[in-house]
Amino acid sequence: GYQPCEPATVRERVATLELRYRELVELAGQRRARLEESRRLWKFFWDTGEEEAWMREQERLLSSEDVGRDLTSSLRLLSQHDAFRGELSGRAGPLEQALARGRDLVAEGRLGATEVAERVREMEGRWRALGELAAERERRLREAAGFFQFQAEAADMETWLEDALRLASSPELGHDEYSTRSLARQHREVQEEVRNHRPAIDALQEQAGALPPAFADAPGVAGRLPELERRYQELASRAERRRQDLQDALSFYTMRSEADACGLWVGEKEQWLHAMDVPEKLEDLEVVQQRFETLEPEMNNLASRVAAVNRIAHQLLATDQRNQESIRATREQLNARWDRFRALADQKKEALTSALNIQNFHLECNETTSWMREKTKVIESTQGLGNDLAGVMALQRKLSGMERDLEAIQGKVRDLRAEGEKLAAEHPEQAPAIPARLSAVEAVWDELRSSLRRREESLGEASKLQGFLRDLAAFQAWLSRTQTAVASEDVPATLAEAERLLSQHESIRKEIAHYGDDYRNTRAVGREVTQGQTDAQHVFLHQRLEALDTGWEELGRMWENRHHLLSQAFAFQVFLRDSKQVEGVLSTQ
């Protein structure tokens, strides 16, 4: 019963089927697009709903009034808030993406665009409100943390002030120099710590000033700072008083220690002085004198130490009210003992000096006596001289030296006489011995002068020749000195020096003129003595006279040359002075 279809019918059915398939595909695409729009819409609402729920929860937490009960809890809440800040920053990106998708939906004008726009505005407002709420929460937490920080630091400062006041109020000052010095060192550390806490007090003032009025007006802040400042000032005052007390105690123990050391030294030296006897021999006296010479620097050193003890005692009497009696007793005892020791030392030194003076006097008397006896022997040894010119010249040389020695001996005898009278007045027990020694010295002195006088009287005519030789020697000595002075080649460097040298040169000319008569007299006596004599001594004397003539003439030429040089130098210095004056005038003009 199969009936084949017509081809037209088949084609129609195929066309209808294809049309309906296309329509179905189109409807499926439209359905998919609407579903996708719905998914986007509800995805937006889902995302924003989650964010809204999170923000509501955070708003509830941020609205809490709990800011902590102490510094630890406040810092913990602040740390949690910092973590929330991190989370808030992390959610800002996804929320902005969701809101961007919502704005795209609104821009496309699809289904629910109005609700989406409203939702975007609502989320943006809620996000801003959440940021403001977070900032407010952070501000309250930081203010609370600052308040609790202030309270904690103030409590620490109060605790430290209590401990420091206990240390600064301690009555312990030590029982000797070592312990007091140790306490002073510890107290310096306490004072250093007090000074180092001054910035902490100032920082508390600044912290209190930075607190909000709600915290600043609290009793734990407003009344606490003045009390802290008062206690700090009290601590500083007590620390300074304790420093002064420790210093006074240290000075007191130092004074006593130094006074004991000085007393020990004085005791040792007193024992030596009491045991010392003034010896009689000069050698022993010199040994004791050397020991006294070493004692004097030690006494000077001890005198400065005693003065230091007195200075410390004077200062302590003005500041230390606890040890007044002990300070006075120590000072007075040391001063009294030092005065006694100085008096004893002066007494021993005076006795030693007196013994030395007496022994030195006897020694000088012996030396002077030996000296005079030697000169007496020399005079007596000239008995064979003076019979001819050679003998007269030899005698003249000996007697000229003898006259100088006699002048020195006469001065020495005179000094011994004065020293003997002084020693006899100072030491009555030596009165018989000292005049006896002086009488012996003067007897030897008289013997020496008598020998010299007898020798001069025995010369007779030879005395004239002796006087001539003496005058000749004196004139030649003056001539040599004057030639040396005139032969100077010094050239003056200033006008004042030129005037001085020229004046000195003129005085030499006057001296030469004064010695002119001496030259002529010596020359005349020389010609008289050497006239007609041919022996070797007279020939030598004649040569000395010729040398004298040559030296006299040469002195005149040398004076003229030197005078010419000094005159030129003086004129040159005058020229320099005048030229400088002219230059000054020209420069001024």
Coordinates of C-alpha atoms in Angstrom, one line a residue:
G1 CA 0.0 0.0 0.0
Y2 CA 3.0 2.3 -0.4
Q3 CA 2.2 5.5 -2.1
P4 CA 5.3 7.5 -3.0
C5 CA 5.1 11.4 -2.2
E6 CA 5.2 13.9 -4.7
P7 CA 8.6 15.6 -5.0
A8 CA 7.0 19.0 -4.5
T9 CA 5.6 17.9 -1.3
V10 CA 8.9 16.5 -0.1
R11 CA 10.6 19.8 -1.0
E12 CA 7.9 21.8 0.8
R13 CA 8.3 19.7 3.9
V14 CA 12.1 19.9 3.8
A15 CA 11.9 23.7 3.4
T16 CA 9.3 23.9 6.2
L17 CA 11.6 21.8 8.4
E18 CA 14.6 23.9 7.6
L19 CA 12.7 27.1 8.4
R20 CA 11.5 25.8 11.7
Y21 CA 15.0 24.7 12.6
R22 CA 16.3 28.1 11.9
E23 CA 13.6 29.6 14.0
L24 CA 14.4 27.2 16.8
V25 CA 18.1 28.1 16.6
E26 CA 17.2 31.8 16.7
L27 CA 14.9 31.2 19.6
A28 CA 17.6 29.3 21.4
G29 CA 20.1 32.1 20.8
Q30 CA 17.6 34.7 22.1
R31 CA 16.9 32.5 25.1
R32 CA 20.6 32.1 25.8
A33 CA 21.1 35.9 25.5
R34 CA 18.3 36.6 28.0
L35 CA 19.6 33.9 30.3
E36 CA 23.1 35.4 30.1
E37 CA 21.7 38.9 30.9
S38 CA 19.8 37.4 33.8
R39 CA 23.0 35.6 35.0
R40 CA 25.0 38.9 34.8
L41 CA 22.2 40.7 36.6
W42 CA 21.9 38.2 39.4
K43 CA 25.6 37.8 39.5
F44 CA 25.9 41.5 40.1
F45 CA 23.2 41.4 42.8
W46 CA 24.9 38.3 44.4
D47 CA 28.3 40.0 44.5
T48 CA 27.0 43.2 45.8
G49 CA 24.9 41.3 48.4
E50 CA 28.0 39.6 49.7
E51 CA 29.9 42.9 49.9
E52 CA 26.9 44.5 51.6
A53 CA 26.7 41.7 54.1
W54 CA 30.5 42.1 54.8
M55 CA 30.2 45.9 55.1
R56 CA 27.2 45.6 57.5
E57 CA 29.3 43.3 59.7
Q58 CA 32.3 45.6 59.6
E59 CA 30.0 48.6 60.3
R60 CA 28.8 46.8 63.4
L61 CA 32.4 46.1 64.5
L62 CA 33.6 49.6 63.7
S63 CA 30.7 51.2 65.7
S64 CA 31.9 49.4 68.8
E65 CA 32.8 51.8 71.7
D66 CA 35.5 49.4 73.0
V67 CA 38.9 51.1 72.7
G68 CA 40.7 48.9 75.3
R69 CA 41.1 49.0 79.0
D70 CA 44.9 49.4 79.0
L71 CA 47.9 49.9 76.7
T72 CA 48.1 46.2 75.8
S73 CA 44.4 45.8 74.8
S74 CA 44.4 49.2 73.0
L75 CA 47.5 48.2 71.0
R76 CA 45.9 44.8 70.2
L77 CA 42.7 46.5 68.9
L78 CA 44.8 49.0 66.9
S79 CA 46.7 46.0 65.4
Q80 CA 43.3 44.4 64.5
H81 CA 42.2 47.6 63.0
D82 CA 45.4 47.7 60.9
A83 CA 44.6 44.2 59.7
F84 CA 41.1 45.4 58.8
R85 CA 42.6 48.3 56.9
G86 CA 44.5 45.7 54.9
E87 CA 41.4 43.7 54.3
L88 CA 39.5 46.8 53.3
S89 CA 42.2 47.7 50.7
G90 CA 42.0 44.1 49.4
R91 CA 38.2 44.3 48.9
A92 CA 38.4 47.6 47.2
G93 CA 39.5 46.0 43.9
P94 CA 36.8 43.3 43.6
L95 CA 34.1 45.7 44.7
E96 CA 35.2 48.2 42.1
Q97 CA 35.0 45.5 39.4
A98 CA 31.5 44.5 40.5
L99 CA 30.4 48.1 40.4
A100 CA 32.0 48.5 37.0
R101 CA 29.9 45.5 35.7
G102 CA 26.8 47.1 37.2
R103 CA 27.6 50.4 35.4
D104 CA 28.0 48.4 32.1
L105 CA 24.5 46.9 32.7
V106 CA 23.0 50.3 33.3
A107 CA 24.8 51.6 30.2
E108 CA 23.3 48.7 28.1
G109 CA 19.8 49.5 29.3
R110 CA 18.9 45.9 29.8
L111 CA 16.5 44.3 32.1
G112 CA 16.7 45.7 35.7
A113 CA 18.9 48.7 34.7
T114 CA 17.0 50.9 37.2
E115 CA 17.5 48.5 40.1
V116 CA 21.2 48.1 39.1
A117 CA 21.8 51.8 39.0
E118 CA 20.2 52.2 42.4
R119 CA 22.2 49.3 43.7
V120 CA 25.5 50.9 42.5
R121 CA 24.7 54.2 44.2
E122 CA 23.8 52.4 47.4
M123 CA 27.0 50.4 47.4
E124 CA 29.2 53.4 46.6
G125 CA 27.6 55.4 49.5
R126 CA 27.9 52.5 51.9
W127 CA 31.6 52.0 50.9
R128 CA 32.4 55.7 51.6
A129 CA 30.5 55.5 54.9
L130 CA 32.6 52.4 55.8
G131 CA 35.8 54.3 55.0
E132 CA 34.8 57.2 57.2
L133 CA 33.7 54.9 59.9
A134 CA 37.1 53.1 59.7
A135 CA 39.0 56.4 59.9
E136 CA 36.9 57.5 62.9
R137 CA 37.5 54.2 64.6
E138 CA 41.3 54.5 63.9
R139 CA 41.3 58.0 65.4
R140 CA 39.6 56.9 68.6
L141 CA 41.9 53.9 68.9
R142 CA 45.0 56.0 68.4
E143 CA 43.8 58.6 70.9
A144 CA 43.1 55.8 73.4
A145 CA 46.5 54.2 72.7
G146 CA 48.1 57.6 73.3
F147 CA 46.2 58.0 76.5
F148 CA 47.2 54.6 77.7
Q149 CA 50.8 55.1 76.6
F150 CA 50.9 58.3 78.6
Q151 CA 49.5 56.5 81.6
A152 CA 52.1 53.7 81.3
E153 CA 55.0 56.1 80.9
A154 CA 53.7 58.3 83.7
A155 CA 53.5 55.2 85.9
D156 CA 57.0 54.1 84.9
M157 CA 58.2 57.7 85.7
E158 CA 56.5 57.6 89.1
T159 CA 58.1 54.2 89.9
W160 CA 61.6 55.5 88.8
L161 CA 61.1 58.7 90.8
E162 CA 60.3 56.7 93.9
D163 CA 63.4 54.6 93.5
A164 CA 65.6 57.6 92.7
L165 CA 64.2 59.5 95.7
R166 CA 65.0 56.6 97.9
L167 CA 68.6 56.6 96.6
A168 CA 69.0 60.4 96.8
S169 CA 67.6 60.4 100.4
S170 CA 70.0 57.8 101.7
P171 CA 71.8 59.0 104.8
E172 CA 74.8 56.7 104.2
L173 CA 77.9 58.8 103.5
G174 CA 80.6 56.1 104.0
H175 CA 82.9 55.4 106.9
D176 CA 86.3 56.1 105.2
E177 CA 87.7 57.7 102.1
Y178 CA 87.4 54.5 99.9
S179 CA 83.7 53.9 100.8
T180 CA 82.8 57.5 100.4
R181 CA 84.5 57.7 97.0
S182 CA 82.6 54.6 95.9
L183 CA 79.3 56.2 97.1
A184 CA 80.2 59.4 95.3
R185 CA 80.8 57.5 92.1
Q186 CA 77.5 55.8 92.4
H187 CA 75.7 59.1 93.1
R188 CA 77.3 60.6 90.0
E189 CA 75.6 57.8 88.0
V190 CA 72.3 58.6 89.8
Q191 CA 72.6 62.3 88.9
E192 CA 73.5 61.5 85.3
E193 CA 70.3 59.3 85.2
V194 CA 68.3 62.2 86.7
R195 CA 69.6 64.5 84.0
N196 CA 68.8 62.0 81.3
H197 CA 65.1 61.7 82.5
R198 CA 64.5 65.4 82.0
P199 CA 63.6 64.9 78.3
A200 CA 61.2 62.1 79.3
I201 CA 59.4 64.6 81.6
D202 CA 59.2 67.1 78.7
A203 CA 58.0 64.3 76.4
L204 CA 55.2 63.5 78.8
Q205 CA 54.2 67.2 78.7
E206 CA 54.1 67.1 74.9
Q207 CA 52.0 63.8 75.0
A208 CA 49.5 65.3 77.4
G209 CA 49.2 68.4 75.2
A210 CA 48.5 66.2 72.1
L211 CA 45.7 64.3 73.9
P212 CA 42.1 65.2 73.0
P213 CA 40.2 67.3 75.6
A214 CA 38.2 64.2 76.8
F215 CA 41.5 62.5 77.8
A216 CA 43.4 65.6 78.7
D217 CA 40.9 66.8 81.3
A218 CA 40.8 63.4 83.0
P219 CA 42.1 63.3 86.6
G220 CA 44.9 60.8 85.6
V221 CA 46.3 63.4 83.2
A222 CA 45.5 67.0 84.4
G223 CA 46.6 66.5 88.0
R224 CA 49.4 64.0 87.3
L225 CA 51.9 66.2 85.4
P226 CA 52.3 68.9 88.0
E227 CA 52.9 66.2 90.6
L228 CA 55.5 64.5 88.4
E229 CA 57.2 67.9 87.9
R230 CA 57.2 68.6 91.6
R231 CA 58.6 65.3 92.5
Y232 CA 61.3 65.6 89.8
Q233 CA 62.4 69.0 91.1
E234 CA 62.4 67.5 94.6
L235 CA 64.6 64.6 93.4
A236 CA 67.0 67.0 91.7
S237 CA 67.3 69.1 94.8
R238 CA 67.9 66.1 97.1
A239 CA 70.4 64.7 94.6
E240 CA 72.3 67.9 94.7
R241 CA 72.2 68.0 98.5
R242 CA 73.5 64.4 98.7
R243 CA 76.2 65.3 96.2
Q244 CA 77.4 68.1 98.4
D245 CA 77.1 65.9 101.5
L246 CA 79.2 63.2 99.8
Q247 CA 81.7 65.8 98.6
D248 CA 82.0 67.2 102.1
A249 CA 82.4 63.7 103.6
L250 CA 85.0 62.9 101.0
S251 CA 86.9 66.1 101.7
F252 CA 86.6 65.4 105.4
Y253 CA 88.1 61.9 105.1
T254 CA 90.7 63.2 102.6
M255 CA 91.7 66.0 105.1
R256 CA 92.0 63.5 107.9
S257 CA 94.0 61.1 105.7
E258 CA 96.3 63.8 104.6
A259 CA 96.6 65.2 108.1
D260 CA 97.6 61.7 109.4
A261 CA 100.2 61.4 106.6
C262 CA 101.6 64.8 107.5
G263 CA 101.7 63.9 111.2
L264 CA 103.5 60.6 110.4
W265 CA 106.2 62.4 108.4
V266 CA 106.5 65.1 111.2
G267 CA 106.9 62.3 113.8
E268 CA 109.7 60.6 111.9
K269 CA 111.6 63.9 111.3
E270 CA 111.0 65.0 114.9
Q271 CA 112.6 61.8 116.2
W272 CA 115.6 62.4 114.0
L273 CA 116.0 66.0 115.1
H274 CA 115.7 65.1 118.8
A275 CA 118.3 62.4 118.4
M276 CA 120.7 64.6 116.4
D277 CA 123.6 66.2 118.2
V278 CA 125.6 69.0 116.7
P279 CA 129.1 67.6 116.0
E280 CA 132.4 69.4 116.6
K281 CA 134.3 68.4 113.5
L282 CA 133.9 70.3 110.3
E283 CA 133.5 67.1 108.3
D284 CA 130.7 65.8 110.5
L285 CA 129.1 69.2 110.4
E286 CA 129.1 69.2 106.6
V287 CA 127.4 65.8 106.5
V288 CA 124.7 67.0 108.8
Q289 CA 124.3 70.1 106.8
Q290 CA 123.8 68.0 103.6
R291 CA 121.0 66.1 105.4
F292 CA 119.4 69.5 106.3
E293 CA 119.6 70.6 102.7
T294 CA 117.6 67.5 101.7
L295 CA 115.2 68.2 104.5
E296 CA 114.3 71.7 103.3
P297 CA 112.6 70.6 100.0
E298 CA 110.7 68.0 101.9
M299 CA 109.5 70.7 104.4
N300 CA 108.5 72.9 101.6
N301 CA 106.5 70.1 100.1
L302 CA 104.9 69.3 103.4
A303 CA 104.1 73.0 103.9
S304 CA 102.0 73.0 100.7
R305 CA 100.2 69.9 101.9
V306 CA 99.5 71.4 105.3
A307 CA 98.2 74.5 103.5
A308 CA 95.9 72.3 101.4
V309 CA 94.6 70.6 104.6
N310 CA 93.8 74.0 106.1
R311 CA 92.1 75.1 102.9
I312 CA 89.9 72.0 102.9
A313 CA 89.2 72.5 106.6
H314 CA 88.1 76.1 106.0
Q315 CA 85.8 75.0 103.2
L316 CA 84.3 72.2 105.3
L317 CA 83.6 74.5 108.2
A318 CA 81.5 76.6 105.9
T319 CA 79.5 73.7 104.5
D320 CA 79.7 70.6 106.7
Q321 CA 77.6 71.1 109.9
R322 CA 78.0 67.5 111.2
N323 CA 81.8 67.3 111.8
Q324 CA 82.6 70.8 112.9
E325 CA 84.4 69.8 116.1
S326 CA 86.4 67.0 114.5
I327 CA 87.4 69.3 111.6
R328 CA 88.6 72.0 114.0
A329 CA 90.4 69.5 116.2
T330 CA 92.2 67.9 113.3
R331 CA 93.3 71.3 111.8
E332 CA 94.5 72.7 115.2
Q333 CA 96.4 69.6 116.0
L334 CA 98.1 69.5 112.7
N335 CA 99.0 73.2 112.7
A336 CA 100.3 73.0 116.3
R337 CA 102.4 70.0 115.5
W338 CA 103.7 71.6 112.3
D339 CA 104.6 74.8 114.1
R340 CA 106.5 72.9 116.8
F341 CA 108.4 70.9 114.2
R342 CA 109.3 74.1 112.3
A343 CA 110.5 75.7 115.5
L344 CA 112.6 72.6 116.3
A345 CA 114.0 72.5 112.8
D346 CA 114.9 76.2 112.9
Q347 CA 116.5 75.7 116.3
K348 CA 118.6 72.8 115.1
K349 CA 119.5 74.5 111.8
E350 CA 120.5 77.7 113.7
A351 CA 122.7 75.6 116.0
L352 CA 124.2 73.8 113.0
T353 CA 124.8 77.1 111.2
S354 CA 126.5 78.6 114.3
A355 CA 128.8 75.6 114.6
L356 CA 129.6 75.8 110.9
N357 CA 130.3 79.5 111.1
I358 CA 132.7 79.0 114.1
Q359 CA 134.5 76.0 112.4
N360 CA 134.7 77.9 109.1
F361 CA 136.1 80.9 111.0
H362 CA 138.8 78.8 112.5
L363 CA 139.5 77.2 109.1
E364 CA 139.8 80.6 107.4
C365 CA 142.1 81.9 110.2
N366 CA 144.4 78.9 109.7
E367 CA 144.3 79.4 105.9
T368 CA 145.0 83.1 106.2
T369 CA 147.8 82.5 108.7
S370 CA 149.4 80.0 106.3
W371 CA 149.0 82.4 103.4
M372 CA 150.7 85.2 105.3
R373 CA 153.6 83.0 106.4
E374 CA 154.2 81.9 102.8
K375 CA 154.4 85.5 101.7
T376 CA 156.8 86.3 104.6
K377 CA 159.0 83.5 103.4
V378 CA 158.9 84.9 99.8
I379 CA 159.9 88.4 101.1
E380 CA 162.7 87.0 103.1
S381 CA 163.9 85.0 100.0
T382 CA 164.6 88.3 98.1
Q383 CA 167.5 89.3 100.4
G384 CA 170.0 88.5 97.7
L385 CA 168.3 90.6 95.0
G386 CA 168.5 94.4 94.2
N387 CA 172.3 94.7 93.7
D388 CA 172.1 95.2 89.9
L389 CA 169.5 95.8 87.2
A390 CA 168.6 92.2 86.8
G391 CA 168.1 91.8 90.5
V392 CA 166.0 94.9 90.7
M393 CA 163.8 93.8 87.8
A394 CA 163.3 90.4 89.4
L395 CA 162.7 92.0 92.8
Q396 CA 160.2 94.4 91.1
R397 CA 158.3 91.5 89.6
K398 CA 158.1 89.7 93.0
L399 CA 157.2 92.8 95.0
S400 CA 154.5 94.0 92.5
G401 CA 152.8 90.7 92.9
M402 CA 153.3 90.8 96.6
E403 CA 151.6 94.2 96.9
R404 CA 148.5 92.8 95.2
D405 CA 148.6 89.9 97.5
L406 CA 148.9 92.2 100.5
E407 CA 145.8 94.1 99.5
A408 CA 143.9 90.9 99.3
I409 CA 145.3 89.7 102.7
Q410 CA 144.4 93.0 104.3
G411 CA 140.8 92.6 103.1
K412 CA 140.7 89.0 104.4
V413 CA 142.1 90.1 107.8
R414 CA 139.5 92.8 108.0
D415 CA 136.7 90.4 107.1
L416 CA 138.0 87.9 109.7
R417 CA 138.0 90.7 112.3
A418 CA 134.4 91.6 111.6
E419 CA 133.3 88.0 111.5
G420 CA 135.1 87.3 114.8
E421 CA 133.4 90.2 116.5
K422 CA 130.0 89.0 115.2
L423 CA 130.6 85.4 116.3
A424 CA 131.8 86.5 119.7
A425 CA 128.6 88.5 120.2
E426 CA 126.4 85.6 119.1
H427 CA 128.3 82.9 121.0
P428 CA 129.4 84.2 124.4
E429 CA 130.8 80.8 125.3
Q430 CA 133.3 81.2 122.5
A431 CA 134.3 84.7 123.5
P432 CA 137.8 83.8 124.9
A433 CA 138.8 81.6 121.9
I434 CA 137.7 83.9 119.1
P435 CA 139.7 87.0 120.2
A436 CA 142.8 84.8 120.8
R437 CA 142.6 83.5 117.2
L438 CA 142.1 87.0 115.9
S439 CA 145.1 88.2 117.9
A440 CA 147.3 85.4 116.4
V441 CA 146.2 86.3 112.9
E442 CA 146.9 90.0 113.4
A443 CA 150.3 89.1 114.9
V444 CA 151.2 87.2 111.7
W445 CA 149.8 90.1 109.6
D446 CA 152.0 92.6 111.5
E447 CA 155.0 90.4 111.0
L448 CA 154.3 90.2 107.2
R449 CA 154.0 94.0 106.9
S450 CA 157.2 94.5 109.0
S451 CA 159.1 92.2 106.7
L452 CA 157.9 94.0 103.6
R453 CA 158.7 97.4 105.1
R454 CA 162.2 96.3 106.2
R455 CA 162.9 94.9 102.7
E456 CA 161.7 98.1 101.0
E457 CA 163.9 100.2 103.3
S458 CA 166.9 98.0 102.6
L459 CA 166.7 98.6 98.9
G460 CA 167.9 102.3 99.1
E461 CA 168.7 103.6 95.6
A462 CA 167.3 100.6 93.9
S463 CA 163.8 101.7 95.0
K464 CA 163.9 104.4 92.3
L465 CA 164.7 101.8 89.6
Q466 CA 162.0 99.6 91.1
G467 CA 159.5 102.5 90.8
F468 CA 160.5 103.1 87.2
L469 CA 160.0 99.5 86.3
R470 CA 156.6 99.4 88.0
D471 CA 155.5 102.6 86.2
L472 CA 156.8 101.2 82.9
A473 CA 154.9 98.0 83.3
A474 CA 151.7 99.9 84.3
F475 CA 152.0 102.3 81.3
Q476 CA 152.6 99.4 78.9
A477 CA 149.5 97.6 80.2
W478 CA 147.4 100.7 79.7
L479 CA 148.9 101.2 76.2
S480 CA 148.0 97.7 75.3
R481 CA 144.4 98.0 76.6
T482 CA 143.9 101.4 74.8
Q483 CA 145.3 100.1 71.5
T484 CA 142.8 97.1 71.7
A485 CA 139.9 99.5 72.3
V486 CA 141.0 101.9 69.5
A487 CA 141.6 99.0 67.0
S488 CA 137.9 98.0 67.1
E489 CA 136.4 97.7 63.7
D490 CA 132.7 97.9 64.8
V491 CA 130.6 100.0 62.4
P492 CA 127.6 101.7 64.0
A493 CA 124.2 100.6 62.5
T494 CA 122.2 103.4 64.0
L495 CA 122.6 107.1 64.7
A496 CA 122.4 106.6 68.4
E497 CA 125.1 104.0 68.3
A498 CA 127.3 106.2 66.1
E499 CA 126.9 109.1 68.6
R500 CA 127.8 106.7 71.5
L501 CA 130.9 105.3 69.8
L502 CA 132.1 108.8 68.8
S503 CA 131.6 110.0 72.3
Q504 CA 133.6 107.0 73.7
H505 CA 136.3 107.7 71.1
E506 CA 136.6 111.3 72.3
S507 CA 136.9 110.1 75.9
I508 CA 139.8 107.9 74.8
R509 CA 141.5 111.0 73.2
K510 CA 141.2 112.8 76.5
E511 CA 142.6 109.7 78.3
I512 CA 145.5 109.6 75.9
A513 CA 146.2 113.3 76.5
H514 CA 146.0 112.7 80.3
Y515 CA 148.6 109.9 79.9
G516 CA 150.9 112.1 77.9
D517 CA 152.8 113.4 80.9
D518 CA 153.2 109.8 82.2
Y519 CA 154.7 108.8 78.9
R520 CA 157.2 111.7 78.8
N521 CA 158.2 111.1 82.5
T522 CA 158.6 107.4 81.9
R523 CA 160.6 108.1 78.7
A524 CA 162.9 110.6 80.5
V525 CA 163.6 108.3 83.4
G526 CA 164.3 105.4 81.0
R527 CA 166.9 107.4 79.1
E528 CA 168.5 108.3 82.4
V529 CA 168.6 104.7 83.5
T530 CA 169.9 103.2 80.2
Q531 CA 172.4 106.0 79.3
G532 CA 175.9 104.6 78.9
Q533 CA 174.8 101.0 79.9
T534 CA 175.7 98.1 77.7
D535 CA 174.8 94.9 79.6
A536 CA 172.1 92.6 78.4
Q537 CA 169.4 93.8 81.0
H538 CA 169.9 97.4 80.1
V539 CA 169.8 96.6 76.3
F540 CA 166.5 94.7 76.9
L541 CA 165.2 97.7 78.9
H542 CA 166.2 100.0 76.0
Q543 CA 164.3 97.8 73.5
R544 CA 161.2 98.1 75.8
L545 CA 161.5 101.9 75.7
E546 CA 161.8 101.8 71.9
A547 CA 158.7 99.6 71.7
L548 CA 157.0 102.0 74.0
D549 CA 157.8 104.9 71.6
T550 CA 156.5 102.9 68.6
G551 CA 153.3 101.9 70.5
W552 CA 152.6 105.6 71.5
E553 CA 153.0 106.8 68.0
E554 CA 151.0 103.9 66.6
L555 CA 148.2 104.7 69.1
G556 CA 147.9 108.2 67.8
R557 CA 147.6 107.0 64.2
M558 CA 145.1 104.4 65.2
W559 CA 143.0 107.0 67.0
E560 CA 143.0 109.3 64.0
N561 CA 142.0 106.4 61.6
R562 CA 139.2 105.3 64.0
H563 CA 138.0 108.9 64.4
H564 CA 137.9 109.3 60.7
L565 CA 135.8 106.1 60.3
L566 CA 133.4 107.0 63.1
S567 CA 133.0 110.5 61.7
Q568 CA 132.1 109.1 58.3
A569 CA 129.7 106.6 59.9
F570 CA 128.1 109.4 62.0
A571 CA 127.6 111.6 58.9
F572 CA 126.1 108.7 57.0
Q573 CA 123.6 107.9 59.8
V574 CA 122.7 111.7 59.9
F575 CA 122.2 111.5 56.1
L576 CA 119.9 108.5 56.5
R577 CA 117.9 110.2 59.2
D578 CA 117.5 113.4 57.2
S579 CA 116.6 111.5 54.1
K580 CA 113.9 109.5 55.9
Q581 CA 112.5 112.7 57.3
V582 CA 112.4 114.2 53.8
E583 CA 110.7 111.1 52.5
G584 CA 108.1 111.3 55.2
V585 CA 107.4 114.9 54.4
L586 CA 107.2 114.2 50.7
S587 CA 104.9 111.3 51.3
T588 CA 102.6 113.4 53.4
Q589 CA 102.5 116.2 50.9

